Amino acid sequence: MIVAGTRPEAIKLAPVIWSLEKLGVDYVFVWSGQHYDYEMSRVFFNQLGLPDPDLDLDVRSGSHAEQTARIMIGVEKAIIDYKPSIVVAQGDTNTTLASALASVKSLTPFAHVEAGLRSWDRTMPEEVNRVVADSIAELNFAPTWLAAVNLMHSGVPLKKIYVTGNTIVDVVYKYKDLVVEWGEKLLGEYKLEPGNYALVTIHRQENTDNQWRLENIVKALIELSKHIPVVFPAHPRTTRRLEAVGLLESLKKNVKLLSPLGYFEFLGLLSKSAIVLTDSGGVQEEACILGIPTLTLRYNTERPETVLAGSNILVGVEPEKVVPIALDMIKRRSEIAKKKGCGNLIGDGTAGEKISKILNKFKDDATIETRDTREDPYIVHVLIDTSENMEDLSVKGEIIAMYDDHGFPTIDINSARKIVIRVAKHCLLTK
Ligand code: UD1
Ligand code: UDP
């Protein structure tokens, strides 16, 4: 059972659905309805060739608890009705959290796509959602080595971690040529020149619901618009907040404020832009894959690979920083475009295929972890040296973490010198 419910989940689960179709695996597609406007949901089904959902829970908006609870109730009922062997969700939304909880509580194993990302900021609802989903999943599909190590250090046994790449790479590789035409059409419509406009997306709770941050972002965009046209397809949450705090009109006078765009329109516009200013996770990744300079208007990112690749700078929201750094990045646009290193860092375009193959293999004997500890209820974590004979231990224990010669975490057993295993104490004593 594939559960999705927001714009990025439709986009990032598309490659998994395409591959499940190819493999001929039976699946049920549940849409939570957390996003429900046409341009936040159905447009993606149409453009990305997703099937109509078998079930639309139509939960819509609400407080975190209300929305999460409604999704849990809906997913639990769907699990009872469809009896899936495994529930799959992606990312860090309330739909992801609710699916994970409903799934495991119904004794159905949960698989988490894009597991192990960390901003290390527990004030973000997304961080809380990720941490919970990862920790109760039986299968964690980590997009990168770093994400896998984050999981490992959260105590997720290595056998539950697969490094697959991020499915967004599959999507961008598939459509990057096709969307050029869509981009050009929009450029004509809005009278923009390729390589000579800034694209903006803002929607994170920490930016929209914090008046100081929102005001600073608006100031920065208005200031930037004196140097370069600024195009801003705004998330409905952001438009509402801008209106509520009386910033909408001044922004509209200076910036091309648009409704949310379809995927082909957005990716087309992104691929021709001089720079993107964003707080979106997916947009940081897409811009990195396309080699577009990115300013992330946040104070942390769960996508550090995009910073490492050289396309993304974490700038915060103060206009005195945002504007000069944006102008400098625009100047260095062709140098940044040449780096184009992110594809390799965050995936190779085959994540959907890898994930669906693992799901297909796992689904026949999918179970949730359980343990009979009658013999020895005292479970401990032990650090062992690989030079010791660890055979007896590894039979009964599971690998929780591995470190190389330098003490760095590794997920490669061949370079592991120290290994932490979870094991019953009895087993140690008998050794
Ligand atoms: C959610 C995710 C966020 C993700 C984003 C993707 C959570 C906690 N947050 O944030 O991680 O990055 O989706 O876009 O799950 N609204 C509409 N029409 C819609 C959908 C939303 O008008 O179709 C408005 C409503 O006023 C709603 C607000 O947007 O209250 C927020 O929507 P919600 O789904 O709660 O969170 P997002 O900000 O979209
Ligand atoms: N996107 C889109 N239209 C828009 C803005 C974004 O199709 O007007 C796409 C974008 O290409 C990316 C995804 O939406 O793939 C990102 O979603 P969002 O920023 O809402 O969520 P996040 O990735 O931060 O969770």
mmCIF file of N, CA, C and O and ligand atoms in Angstrom, residues 6-9 33-38 40-41 60-62 64 67 92-95 125-126 129 203-205 208 235-238 240 280-281, ligand 1:
data_model
loop_
_atom_site.group_PDB
_atom_site.id
_atom_site.type_symbol
_atom_site.label_atom_id
_atom_site.label_comp_id
_atom_site.label_asym_id
_atom_site.label_seq_id
_atom_site.Cartn_x
_atom_site.Cartn_y
_atom_site.Cartn_z
ATOM 1 N N THR A 6 0.707 14.723 -0.236
ATOM 2 C CA THR A 6 1.107 16.112 -0.510
ATOM 3 C C THR A 6 1.852 16.145 -1.845
ATOM 4 O O THR A 6 2.291 15.103 -2.354
ATOM 5 N N ARG A 7 2.032 17.376 -2.329
ATOM 6 C CA ARG A 7 2.724 17.580 -3.616
ATOM 7 C C ARG A 7 4.053 16.823 -3.711
ATOM 8 O O ARG A 7 4.239 16.042 -4.649
ATOM 9 N N PRO A 8 4.987 17.010 -2.749
ATOM 10 C CA PRO A 8 6.274 16.328 -2.937
ATOM 11 C C PRO A 8 6.162 14.807 -2.870
ATOM 12 O O PRO A 8 6.970 14.099 -3.489
ATOM 13 N N GLU A 9 5.167 14.295 -2.137
ATOM 14 C CA GLU A 9 5.039 12.832 -2.056
ATOM 15 C C GLU A 9 4.560 12.247 -3.379
ATOM 16 O O GLU A 9 5.001 11.170 -3.790
ATOM 17 N N GLY A 33 -5.131 13.121 1.000
ATOM 18 C CA GLY A 33 -5.882 14.376 0.797
ATOM 19 C C GLY A 33 -5.409 15.503 1.695
ATOM 20 O O GLY A 33 -6.106 16.501 1.860
ATOM 21 N N GLN A 34 -4.181 15.353 2.256
ATOM 22 C CA GLN A 34 -3.600 16.486 3.013
ATOM 23 C C GLN A 34 -3.486 17.692 2.080
ATOM 24 O O GLN A 34 -3.774 18.811 2.469
ATOM 25 N N HIS A 35 -3.049 17.466 0.846
ATOM 26 C CA HIS A 35 -3.167 18.494 -0.199
ATOM 27 C C HIS A 35 -4.343 18.102 -1.093
ATOM 28 O O HIS A 35 -4.492 16.935 -1.452
ATOM 29 N N TYR A 36 -5.150 19.101 -1.435
ATOM 30 C CA TYR A 36 -6.417 18.793 -2.109
ATOM 31 C C TYR A 36 -6.725 19.729 -3.271
ATOM 32 O O TYR A 36 -7.482 19.386 -4.158
ATOM 33 N N ASP A 37 -6.164 20.943 -3.303
ATOM 34 C CA ASP A 37 -6.386 21.799 -4.476
ATOM 35 C C ASP A 37 -5.841 21.067 -5.703
ATOM 36 O O ASP A 37 -4.829 20.351 -5.585
ATOM 37 N N TYR A 38 -6.468 21.301 -6.854
ATOM 38 C CA TYR A 38 -6.017 20.632 -8.075
ATOM 39 C C TYR A 38 -4.513 20.828 -8.271
ATOM 40 O O TYR A 38 -3.771 19.885 -8.517
ATOM 41 N N MET A 40 -2.224 21.374 -6.232
ATOM 42 C CA MET A 40 -1.358 20.808 -5.183
ATOM 43 C C MET A 40 -1.440 19.276 -5.182
ATOM 44 O O MET A 40 -0.771 18.625 -4.377
ATOM 45 N N SER A 41 -2.284 18.712 -6.061
ATOM 46 C CA SER A 41 -2.447 17.252 -6.013
ATOM 47 C C SER A 41 -2.648 16.647 -7.401
ATOM 48 O O SER A 41 -1.716 16.148 -8.013
ATOM 49 N N ARG A 60 -7.834 16.820 4.303
ATOM 50 C CA ARG A 60 -7.662 18.283 4.220
ATOM 51 C C ARG A 60 -6.833 18.863 5.379
ATOM 52 O O ARG A 60 -6.090 18.133 6.021
ATOM 53 N N SER A 61 -7.035 20.154 5.610
ATOM 54 C CA SER A 61 -6.148 20.841 6.561
ATOM 55 C C SER A 61 -6.663 20.738 7.997
ATOM 56 O O SER A 61 -7.815 20.383 8.225
ATOM 57 N N GLY A 62 -5.792 21.113 8.938
ATOM 58 C CA GLY A 62 -6.165 21.106 10.351
ATOM 59 C C GLY A 62 -4.915 21.315 11.170
ATOM 60 O O GLY A 62 -3.823 21.478 10.611
ATOM 61 N N HIS A 64 -1.851 20.077 13.621
ATOM 62 C CA HIS A 64 -1.031 18.869 13.432
ATOM 63 C C HIS A 64 -1.740 17.641 13.987
ATOM 64 O O HIS A 64 -1.806 16.597 13.336
ATOM 65 N N GLN A 67 -5.002 16.727 11.899
ATOM 66 C CA GLN A 67 -4.699 16.193 10.562
ATOM 67 C C GLN A 67 -4.067 14.800 10.669
ATOM 68 O O GLN A 67 -4.475 13.859 9.988
ATOM 69 N N ASP A 92 8.522 13.354 5.059
ATOM 70 C CA ASP A 92 8.477 13.876 6.421
ATOM 71 C C ASP A 92 7.210 14.654 6.736
ATOM 72 O O ASP A 92 7.198 15.537 7.578
ATOM 73 N N THR A 93 6.125 14.331 6.063
ATOM 74 C CA THR A 93 4.892 15.086 6.284
ATOM 75 C C THR A 93 4.030 14.401 7.354
ATOM 76 O O THR A 93 4.345 13.300 7.814
ATOM 77 N N ASN A 94 2.928 15.062 7.692
ATOM 78 C CA ASN A 94 1.999 14.416 8.625
ATOM 79 C C ASN A 94 1.413 13.144 8.010
ATOM 80 O O ASN A 94 1.071 12.202 8.736
ATOM 81 N N THR A 95 1.309 13.101 6.697
ATOM 82 C CA THR A 95 0.848 11.873 6.027
ATOM 83 C C THR A 95 1.841 10.740 6.269
ATOM 84 O O THR A 95 1.444 9.594 6.546
ATOM 85 N N PRO A 125 8.306 20.545 12.377
ATOM 86 C CA PRO A 125 7.411 19.377 12.399
ATOM 87 C C PRO A 125 7.954 18.245 11.534
ATOM 88 O O PRO A 125 7.810 17.066 11.867
ATOM 89 N N GLU A 126 8.622 18.618 10.450
ATOM 90 C CA GLU A 126 9.146 17.594 9.524
ATOM 91 C C GLU A 126 10.204 16.720 10.205
ATOM 92 O O GLU A 126 10.277 15.523 9.942
ATOM 93 N N ASN A 129 8.547 14.206 12.395
ATOM 94 C CA ASN A 129 7.911 13.176 11.564
ATOM 95 C C ASN A 129 8.924 12.161 11.032
ATOM 96 O O ASN A 129 8.683 10.956 11.033
ATOM 97 N N HIS A 203 7.369 27.999 1.910
ATOM 98 C CA HIS A 203 6.144 27.443 2.510
ATOM 99 C C HIS A 203 6.345 26.860 3.912
ATOM 100 O O HIS A 203 5.385 26.473 4.567
ATOM 101 N N ARG A 204 7.608 26.787 4.376
ATOM 102 C CA ARG A 204 7.839 26.123 5.662
ATOM 103 C C ARG A 204 7.173 26.858 6.813
ATOM 104 O O ARG A 204 7.249 28.084 6.895
ATOM 105 N N GLN A 205 6.625 26.084 7.716
ATOM 106 C CA GLN A 205 5.973 26.658 8.894
ATOM 107 C C GLN A 205 6.894 27.657 9.617
ATOM 108 O O GLN A 205 6.456 28.723 10.034
ATOM 109 N N THR A 208 6.705 30.839 7.379
ATOM 110 C CA THR A 208 5.413 31.507 7.163
ATOM 111 C C THR A 208 4.785 31.962 8.480
ATOM 112 O O THR A 208 4.139 33.003 8.541
ATOM 113 N N HIS A 235 2.873 28.803 -2.479
ATOM 114 C CA HIS A 235 2.105 27.747 -1.792
ATOM 115 C C HIS A 235 0.880 28.422 -1.155
ATOM 116 O O HIS A 235 0.997 29.559 -0.646
ATOM 117 N N PRO A 236 -0.278 27.769 -1.131
ATOM 118 C CA PRO A 236 -1.469 28.417 -0.559
ATOM 119 C C PRO A 236 -1.277 28.857 0.896
ATOM 120 O O PRO A 236 -1.841 29.872 1.323
ATOM 121 N N ARG A 237 -0.487 28.087 1.630
ATOM 122 C CA ARG A 237 -0.219 28.457 3.037
ATOM 123 C C ARG A 237 0.438 29.842 3.090
ATOM 124 O O ARG A 237 0.077 30.673 3.932
ATOM 125 N N THR A 238 1.364 30.081 2.196
ATOM 126 C CA THR A 238 2.140 31.318 2.200
ATOM 127 C C THR A 238 1.260 32.497 1.788
ATOM 128 O O THR A 238 1.302 33.564 2.422
ATOM 129 N N ARG A 240 -1.890 32.775 2.131
ATOM 130 C CA ARG A 240 -2.793 33.087 3.260
ATOM 131 C C ARG A 240 -2.088 33.898 4.332
ATOM 132 O O ARG A 240 -2.623 34.873 4.846
ATOM 133 N N SER A 280 12.233 24.973 0.377
ATOM 134 C CA SER A 280 11.730 23.631 0.058
ATOM 135 C C SER A 280 12.848 22.600 0.058
ATOM 136 O O SER A 280 13.959 22.882 -0.397
ATOM 137 N N GLY A 281 12.537 21.403 0.514
ATOM 138 C CA GLY A 281 13.511 20.317 0.451
ATOM 139 C C GLY A 281 13.717 19.860 -0.976
ATOM 140 O O GLY A 281 14.851 19.797 -1.477
HETATM 141 C C1 UD1 B 1 3.152 20.094 4.207
HETATM 142 C C2 UD1 B 1 4.226 19.391 5.016
HETATM 143 C C3 UD1 B 1 5.591 19.921 4.650
HETATM 144 C C4 UD1 B 1 5.807 19.836 3.148
HETATM 145 C C5 UD1 B 1 4.667 20.508 2.422
HETATM 146 C C6 UD1 B 1 4.816 20.288 0.953
HETATM 147 C C7 UD1 B 1 3.521 18.668 7.242
HETATM 148 C C8 UD1 B 1 3.625 18.937 8.679
HETATM 149 N N1 UD1 B 1 4.047 19.589 6.428
HETATM 150 O O1 UD1 B 1 3.187 21.452 4.585
HETATM 151 O O2 UD1 B 1 6.588 19.152 5.279
HETATM 152 O O3 UD1 B 1 7.024 20.453 2.844
HETATM 153 O O4 UD1 B 1 3.426 19.953 2.830
HETATM 154 O O5 UD1 B 1 4.166 21.269 0.217
HETATM 155 O O6 UD1 B 1 3.005 17.663 6.832
HETATM 156 N N2 UD1 B 1 -3.609 24.417 1.756
HETATM 157 C C9 UD1 B 1 -4.501 24.731 0.757
HETATM 158 N N3 UD1 B 1 -4.711 23.808 -0.231
HETATM 159 C C10 UD1 B 1 -4.088 22.602 -0.270
HETATM 160 C C11 UD1 B 1 -3.194 22.299 0.758
HETATM 161 C C12 UD1 B 1 -2.955 23.219 1.774
HETATM 162 O O7 UD1 B 1 -5.094 25.796 0.741
HETATM 163 O O8 UD1 B 1 -4.342 21.826 -1.196
HETATM 164 C C13 UD1 B 1 -3.338 25.435 2.814
HETATM 165 C C14 UD1 B 1 -4.300 25.345 3.995
HETATM 166 O O9 UD1 B 1 -4.533 26.648 4.425
HETATM 167 C C15 UD1 B 1 -3.452 24.637 5.032
HETATM 168 C C16 UD1 B 1 -2.051 25.099 4.723
HETATM 169 O O10 UD1 B 1 -2.022 25.240 3.307
HETATM 170 O O11 UD1 B 1 -3.837 24.961 6.343
HETATM 171 C C17 UD1 B 1 -0.986 24.138 5.169
HETATM 172 O O12 UD1 B 1 -1.180 22.859 4.597
HETATM 173 P P1 UD1 B 1 -0.602 21.555 5.312
HETATM 174 O O13 UD1 B 1 -0.794 20.355 4.474
HETATM 175 O O14 UD1 B 1 -1.066 21.470 6.699
HETATM 176 O O15 UD1 B 1 0.939 21.844 5.423
HETATM 177 P P2 UD1 B 1 1.944 22.374 4.320
HETATM 178 O O16 UD1 B 1 2.383 23.731 4.715
HETATM 179 O O17 UD1 B 1 1.381 22.172 2.973
#
